[in-house]
CSV table of C-alpha atoms in Angstrom, one decimal:
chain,number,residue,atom,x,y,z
A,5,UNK,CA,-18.1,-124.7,31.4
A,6,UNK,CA,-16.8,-121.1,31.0
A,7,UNK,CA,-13.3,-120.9,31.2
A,8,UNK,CA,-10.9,-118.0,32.1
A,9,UNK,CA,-8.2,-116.4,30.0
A,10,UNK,CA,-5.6,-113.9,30.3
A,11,UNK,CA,-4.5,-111.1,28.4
A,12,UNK,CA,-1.6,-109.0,27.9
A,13,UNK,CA,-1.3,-106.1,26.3
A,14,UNK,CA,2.0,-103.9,25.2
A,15,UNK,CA,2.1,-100.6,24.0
A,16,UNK,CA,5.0,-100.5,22.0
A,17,UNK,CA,6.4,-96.6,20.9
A,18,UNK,CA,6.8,-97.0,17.4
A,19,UNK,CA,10.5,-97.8,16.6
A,20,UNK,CA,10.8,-97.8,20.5
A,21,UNK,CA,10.8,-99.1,23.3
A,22,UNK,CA,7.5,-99.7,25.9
A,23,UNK,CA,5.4,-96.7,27.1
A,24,UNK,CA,6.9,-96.8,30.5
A,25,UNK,CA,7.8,-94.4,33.6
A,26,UNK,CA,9.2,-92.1,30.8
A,27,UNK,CA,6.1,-91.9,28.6
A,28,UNK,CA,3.9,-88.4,29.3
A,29,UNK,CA,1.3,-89.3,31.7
A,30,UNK,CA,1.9,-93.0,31.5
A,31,UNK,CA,-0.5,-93.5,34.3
A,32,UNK,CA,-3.4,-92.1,32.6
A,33,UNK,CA,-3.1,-94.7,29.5
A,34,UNK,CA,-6.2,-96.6,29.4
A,35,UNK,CA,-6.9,-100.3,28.3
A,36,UNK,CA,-10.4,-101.7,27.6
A,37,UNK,CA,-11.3,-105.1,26.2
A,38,UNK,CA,-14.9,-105.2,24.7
A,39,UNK,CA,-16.2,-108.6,24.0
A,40,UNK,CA,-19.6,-109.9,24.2
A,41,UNK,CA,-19.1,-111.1,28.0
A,42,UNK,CA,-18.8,-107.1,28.7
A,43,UNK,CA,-16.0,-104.6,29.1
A,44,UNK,CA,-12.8,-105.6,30.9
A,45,UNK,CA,-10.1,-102.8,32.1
A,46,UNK,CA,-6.5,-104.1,32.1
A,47,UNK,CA,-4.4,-101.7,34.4
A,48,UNK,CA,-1.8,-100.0,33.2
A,49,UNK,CA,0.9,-99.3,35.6
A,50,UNK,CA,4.5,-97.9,35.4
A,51,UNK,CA,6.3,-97.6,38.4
A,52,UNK,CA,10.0,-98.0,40.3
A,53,UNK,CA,9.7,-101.9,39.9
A,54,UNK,CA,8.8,-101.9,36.1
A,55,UNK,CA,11.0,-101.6,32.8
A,56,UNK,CA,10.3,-100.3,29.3
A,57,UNK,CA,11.8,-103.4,27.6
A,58,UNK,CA,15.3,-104.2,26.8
A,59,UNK,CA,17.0,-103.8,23.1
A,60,UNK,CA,18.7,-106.7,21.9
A,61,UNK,CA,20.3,-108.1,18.7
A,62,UNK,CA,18.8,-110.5,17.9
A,63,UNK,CA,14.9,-111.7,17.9
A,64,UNK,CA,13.9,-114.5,20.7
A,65,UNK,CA,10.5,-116.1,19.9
A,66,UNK,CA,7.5,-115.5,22.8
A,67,UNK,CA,9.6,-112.3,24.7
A,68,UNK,CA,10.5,-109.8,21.7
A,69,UNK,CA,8.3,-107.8,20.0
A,70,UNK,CA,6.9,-108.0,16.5
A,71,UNK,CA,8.3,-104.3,15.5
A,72,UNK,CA,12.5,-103.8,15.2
A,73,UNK,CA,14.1,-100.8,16.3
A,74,UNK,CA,16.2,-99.3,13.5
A,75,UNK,CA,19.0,-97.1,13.9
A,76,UNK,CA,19.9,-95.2,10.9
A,77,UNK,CA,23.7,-94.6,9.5
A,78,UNK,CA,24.9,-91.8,11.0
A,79,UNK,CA,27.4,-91.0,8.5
A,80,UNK,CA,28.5,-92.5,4.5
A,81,UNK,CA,31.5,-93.9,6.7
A,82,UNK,CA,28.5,-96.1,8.3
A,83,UNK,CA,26.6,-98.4,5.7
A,84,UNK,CA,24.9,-100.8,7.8
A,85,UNK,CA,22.0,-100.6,9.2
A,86,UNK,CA,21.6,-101.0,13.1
A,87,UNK,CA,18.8,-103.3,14.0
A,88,UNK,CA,17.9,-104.2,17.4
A,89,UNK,CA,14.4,-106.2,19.2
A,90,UNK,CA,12.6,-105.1,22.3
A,91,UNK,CA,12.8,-108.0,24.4
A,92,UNK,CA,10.1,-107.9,27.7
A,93,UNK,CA,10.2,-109.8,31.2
A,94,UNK,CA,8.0,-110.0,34.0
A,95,UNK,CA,9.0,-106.8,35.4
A,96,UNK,CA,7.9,-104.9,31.9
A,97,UNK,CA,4.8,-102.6,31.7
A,98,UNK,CA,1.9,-103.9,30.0
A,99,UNK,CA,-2.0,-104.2,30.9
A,100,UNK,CA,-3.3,-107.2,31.7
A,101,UNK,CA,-6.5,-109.0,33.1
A,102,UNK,CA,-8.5,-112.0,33.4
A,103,UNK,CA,-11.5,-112.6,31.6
A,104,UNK,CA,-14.1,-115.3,30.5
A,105,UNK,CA,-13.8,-116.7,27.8
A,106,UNK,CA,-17.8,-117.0,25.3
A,107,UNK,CA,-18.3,-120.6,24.6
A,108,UNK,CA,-17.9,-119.8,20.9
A,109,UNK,CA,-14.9,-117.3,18.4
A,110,UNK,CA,-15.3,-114.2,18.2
A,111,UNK,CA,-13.6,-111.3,17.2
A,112,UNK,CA,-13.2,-108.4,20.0
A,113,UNK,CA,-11.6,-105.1,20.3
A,114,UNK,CA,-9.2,-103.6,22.3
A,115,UNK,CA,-10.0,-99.7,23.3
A,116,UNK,CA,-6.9,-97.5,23.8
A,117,UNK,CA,-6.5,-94.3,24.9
A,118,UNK,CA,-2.9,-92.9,25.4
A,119,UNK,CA,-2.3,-89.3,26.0
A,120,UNK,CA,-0.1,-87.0,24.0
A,121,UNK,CA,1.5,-83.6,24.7
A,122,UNK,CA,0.1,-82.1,21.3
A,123,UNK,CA,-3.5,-82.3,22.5
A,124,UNK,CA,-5.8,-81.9,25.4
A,125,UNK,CA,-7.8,-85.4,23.8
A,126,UNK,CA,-5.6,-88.5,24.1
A,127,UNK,CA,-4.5,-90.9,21.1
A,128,UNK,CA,-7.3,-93.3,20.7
A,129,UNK,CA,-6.6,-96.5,19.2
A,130,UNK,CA,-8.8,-99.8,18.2
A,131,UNK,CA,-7.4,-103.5,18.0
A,132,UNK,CA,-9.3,-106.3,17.5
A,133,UNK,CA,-8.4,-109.6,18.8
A,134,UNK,CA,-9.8,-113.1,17.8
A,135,UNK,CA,-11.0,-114.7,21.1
A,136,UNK,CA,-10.8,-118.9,20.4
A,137,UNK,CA,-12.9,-121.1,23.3
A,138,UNK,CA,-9.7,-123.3,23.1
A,139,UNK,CA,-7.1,-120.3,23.7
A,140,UNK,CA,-6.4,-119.2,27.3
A,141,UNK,CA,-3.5,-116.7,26.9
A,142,UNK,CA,-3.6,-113.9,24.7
A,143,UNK,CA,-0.4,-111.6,24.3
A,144,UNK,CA,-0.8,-108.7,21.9
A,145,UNK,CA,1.6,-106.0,21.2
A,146,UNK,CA,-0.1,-102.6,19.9
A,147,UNK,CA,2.6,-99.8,18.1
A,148,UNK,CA,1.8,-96.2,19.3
A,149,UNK,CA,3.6,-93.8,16.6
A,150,UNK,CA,4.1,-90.4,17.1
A,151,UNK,CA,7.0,-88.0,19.1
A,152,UNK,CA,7.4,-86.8,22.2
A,153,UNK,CA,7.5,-82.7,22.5
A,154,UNK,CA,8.3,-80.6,25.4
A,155,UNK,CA,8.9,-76.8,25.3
A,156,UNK,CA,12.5,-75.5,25.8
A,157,UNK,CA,13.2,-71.9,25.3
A,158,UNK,CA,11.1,-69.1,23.4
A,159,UNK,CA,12.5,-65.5,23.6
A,160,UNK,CA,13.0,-63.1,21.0
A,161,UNK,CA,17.0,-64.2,20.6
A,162,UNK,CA,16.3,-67.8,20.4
A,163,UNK,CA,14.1,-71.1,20.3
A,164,UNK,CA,14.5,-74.6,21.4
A,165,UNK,CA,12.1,-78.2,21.9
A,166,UNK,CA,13.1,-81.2,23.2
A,167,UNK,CA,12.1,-84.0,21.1
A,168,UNK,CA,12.0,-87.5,22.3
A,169,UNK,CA,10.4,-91.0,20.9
A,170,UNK,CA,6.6,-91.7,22.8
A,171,UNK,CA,8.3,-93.6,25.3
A,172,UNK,CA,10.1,-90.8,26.5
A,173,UNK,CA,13.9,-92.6,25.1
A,174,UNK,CA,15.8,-89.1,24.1
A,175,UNK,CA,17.3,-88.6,20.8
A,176,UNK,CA,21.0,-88.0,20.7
A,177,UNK,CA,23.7,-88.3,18.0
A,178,UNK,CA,23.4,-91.8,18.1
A,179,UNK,CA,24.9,-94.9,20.6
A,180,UNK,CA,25.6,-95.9,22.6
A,181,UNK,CA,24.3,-92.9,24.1
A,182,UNK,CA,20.7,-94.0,22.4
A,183,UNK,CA,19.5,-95.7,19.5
A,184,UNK,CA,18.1,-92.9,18.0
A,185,UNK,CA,20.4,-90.6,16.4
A,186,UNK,CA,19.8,-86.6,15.6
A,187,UNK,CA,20.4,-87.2,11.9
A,188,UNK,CA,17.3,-89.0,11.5
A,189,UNK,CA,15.3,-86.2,12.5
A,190,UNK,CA,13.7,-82.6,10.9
A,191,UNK,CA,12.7,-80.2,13.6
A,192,UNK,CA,11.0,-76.9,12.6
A,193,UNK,CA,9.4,-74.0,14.5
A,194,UNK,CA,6.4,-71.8,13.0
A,195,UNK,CA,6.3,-68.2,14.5
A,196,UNK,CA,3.7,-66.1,14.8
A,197,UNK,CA,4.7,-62.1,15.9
A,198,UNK,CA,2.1,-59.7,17.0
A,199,UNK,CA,2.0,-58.4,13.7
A,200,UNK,CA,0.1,-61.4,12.8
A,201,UNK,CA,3.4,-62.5,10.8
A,202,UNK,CA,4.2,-66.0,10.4
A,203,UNK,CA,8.0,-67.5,9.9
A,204,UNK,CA,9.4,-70.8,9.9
A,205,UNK,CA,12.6,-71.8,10.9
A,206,UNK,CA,14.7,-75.1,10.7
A,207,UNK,CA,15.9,-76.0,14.5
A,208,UNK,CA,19.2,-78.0,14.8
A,209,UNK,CA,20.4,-80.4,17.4
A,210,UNK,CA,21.9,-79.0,20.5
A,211,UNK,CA,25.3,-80.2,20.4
A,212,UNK,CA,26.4,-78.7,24.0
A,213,UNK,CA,23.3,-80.8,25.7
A,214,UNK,CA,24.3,-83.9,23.9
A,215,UNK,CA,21.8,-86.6,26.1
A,216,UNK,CA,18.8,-84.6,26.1
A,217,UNK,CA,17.0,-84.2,23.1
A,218,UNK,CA,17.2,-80.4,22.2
A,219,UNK,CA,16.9,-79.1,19.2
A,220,UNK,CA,17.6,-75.4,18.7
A,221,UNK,CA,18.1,-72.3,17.2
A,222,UNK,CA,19.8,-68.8,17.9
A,223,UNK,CA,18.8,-66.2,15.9
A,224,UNK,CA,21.8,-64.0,14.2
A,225,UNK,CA,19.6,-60.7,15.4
A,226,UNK,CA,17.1,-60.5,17.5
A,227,UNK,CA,13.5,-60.6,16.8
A,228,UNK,CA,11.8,-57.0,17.1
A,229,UNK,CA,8.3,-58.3,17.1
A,230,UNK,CA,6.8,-59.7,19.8
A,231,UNK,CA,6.0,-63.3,19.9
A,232,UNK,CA,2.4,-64.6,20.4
A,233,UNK,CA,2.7,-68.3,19.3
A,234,UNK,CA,5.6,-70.8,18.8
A,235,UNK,CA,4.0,-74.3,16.5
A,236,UNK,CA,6.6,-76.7,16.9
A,237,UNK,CA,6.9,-79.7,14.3
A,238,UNK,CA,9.2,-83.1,14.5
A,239,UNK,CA,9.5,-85.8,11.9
A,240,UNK,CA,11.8,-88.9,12.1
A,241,UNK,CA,12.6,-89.4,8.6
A,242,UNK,CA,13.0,-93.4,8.7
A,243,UNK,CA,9.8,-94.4,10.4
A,244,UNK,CA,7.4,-91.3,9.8
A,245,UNK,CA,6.6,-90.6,13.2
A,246,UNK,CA,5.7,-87.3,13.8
A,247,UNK,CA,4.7,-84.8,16.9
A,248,UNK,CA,3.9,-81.1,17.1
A,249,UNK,CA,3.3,-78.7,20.2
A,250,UNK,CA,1.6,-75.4,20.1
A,251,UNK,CA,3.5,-72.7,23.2
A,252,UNK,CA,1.9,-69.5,23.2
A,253,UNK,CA,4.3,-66.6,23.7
């Protein structure tokens, strides 16, 4: 007798929290499960009614994610290490769908495709997941690295890019404003002039926008070339995640 399951599926930002109403285009992230009894989409929704997960101190078995979220010392007056686990509820965004189960294991995938400001092609990702005859509820939770770039200001006086974690949660000099401080990140930007010249330059955080993620620079004289292209480039140094943007001048 076949016998239905249900899956659940959470895209975790790496070092984050869920890809939820702040994620770019949430609504166009795309979850497939491919088994032998066909393909199965599980909806992914963020709206007004649904959270990214919660941070938490400590680590609650069956509503906390695998993956920690680690704050860095912000200063050598700060030696510890800040760790924290994404707890989830009903109300938190995930795909999920009911399928039915093959009379015998086997090993399936999970098809993921998350967009990203850096490209017009989303992220794709593969999972597999062992499907048991005996097992009804499956509840998976998939890390999506990467940053989160959006252009600021280009002029010939001065550049800036906000940079964010995937799930949209903004970088800032640390909490409780957010958990992930400026310190933690390098922020450069490579320019191209009409004279085909290329020069790179080492962005700061924006101290006078404190809660949103800036990272800037003002040059000491103005730029007498024209710019044709601004490549933006993010790393956070204690996870590796990494995001670039391409603005044309």
């Amino acid at each position: 007798m076949s016998q239905t399951a249900n899956i659940t599926v959470y895209l975790q930002a790496l070092g984050a929290h869920y890809l939820g109403a702040h994620a770019y285009m949430v609504n166009t992230i795309n979850i497939k499960l491919v088994y032998t009894g066909g393909t199965v989409v599980l909806p992914y929704v963020a709206d007004k009614t649904s959270n990214d997960g919660k941070p938490q101190g400590s680590f609650t078995t069956g509503t906390c994610s695998f993956m920690p979220i680690i704050t860095i010392p912000q200063s050598p007056a700060q030696p510890s290490t800040l760790v924290n686990f994404l707890a989830h509820d009903n109300n938190t965004v995930c795909g999920q769908a009911n399928f039915i189960l093959g009379a015998t294991t086997e090993l399936a995938q999970l098809q993921i495709s998350v967009p990203t400001p850096a490209s017009a092609a989303p992220l794709q990702f593969t999972q597999s997941v062992l499907l048991i005859p005996t097992q009804s509820n499956y509840s998976i939770t998939v890390a999506i690295p990467g940053l989160y770039l959006s252009p600021g200001a280009i002029s010939n006086t001065g550049l800036s890019v906000y940079v964010k974690m995937m799930c949209g949660c903004p970088v800032t000099m640390g909490p409780p404003a957010s958990l992930w401080p400026a310190n933690d990140f390098t922020v450069y930007a490579n320019v191209v002039d009409a004279t085909g010249t290329t020069t790179s330059y080492p962005l700061s955080y924006d101290l006078t926008q404190a809660t949103n993620s800036l990272f800037s620079i003002v040059f000491t004289s103005a730029l007498t070339a024209a710019i044709k292209s601004v490549s933006f480039s993010a790393i956070q140094k204690s996870t590796g995640n990494y995001g670039t943007l391409v603005v044309q001048g």
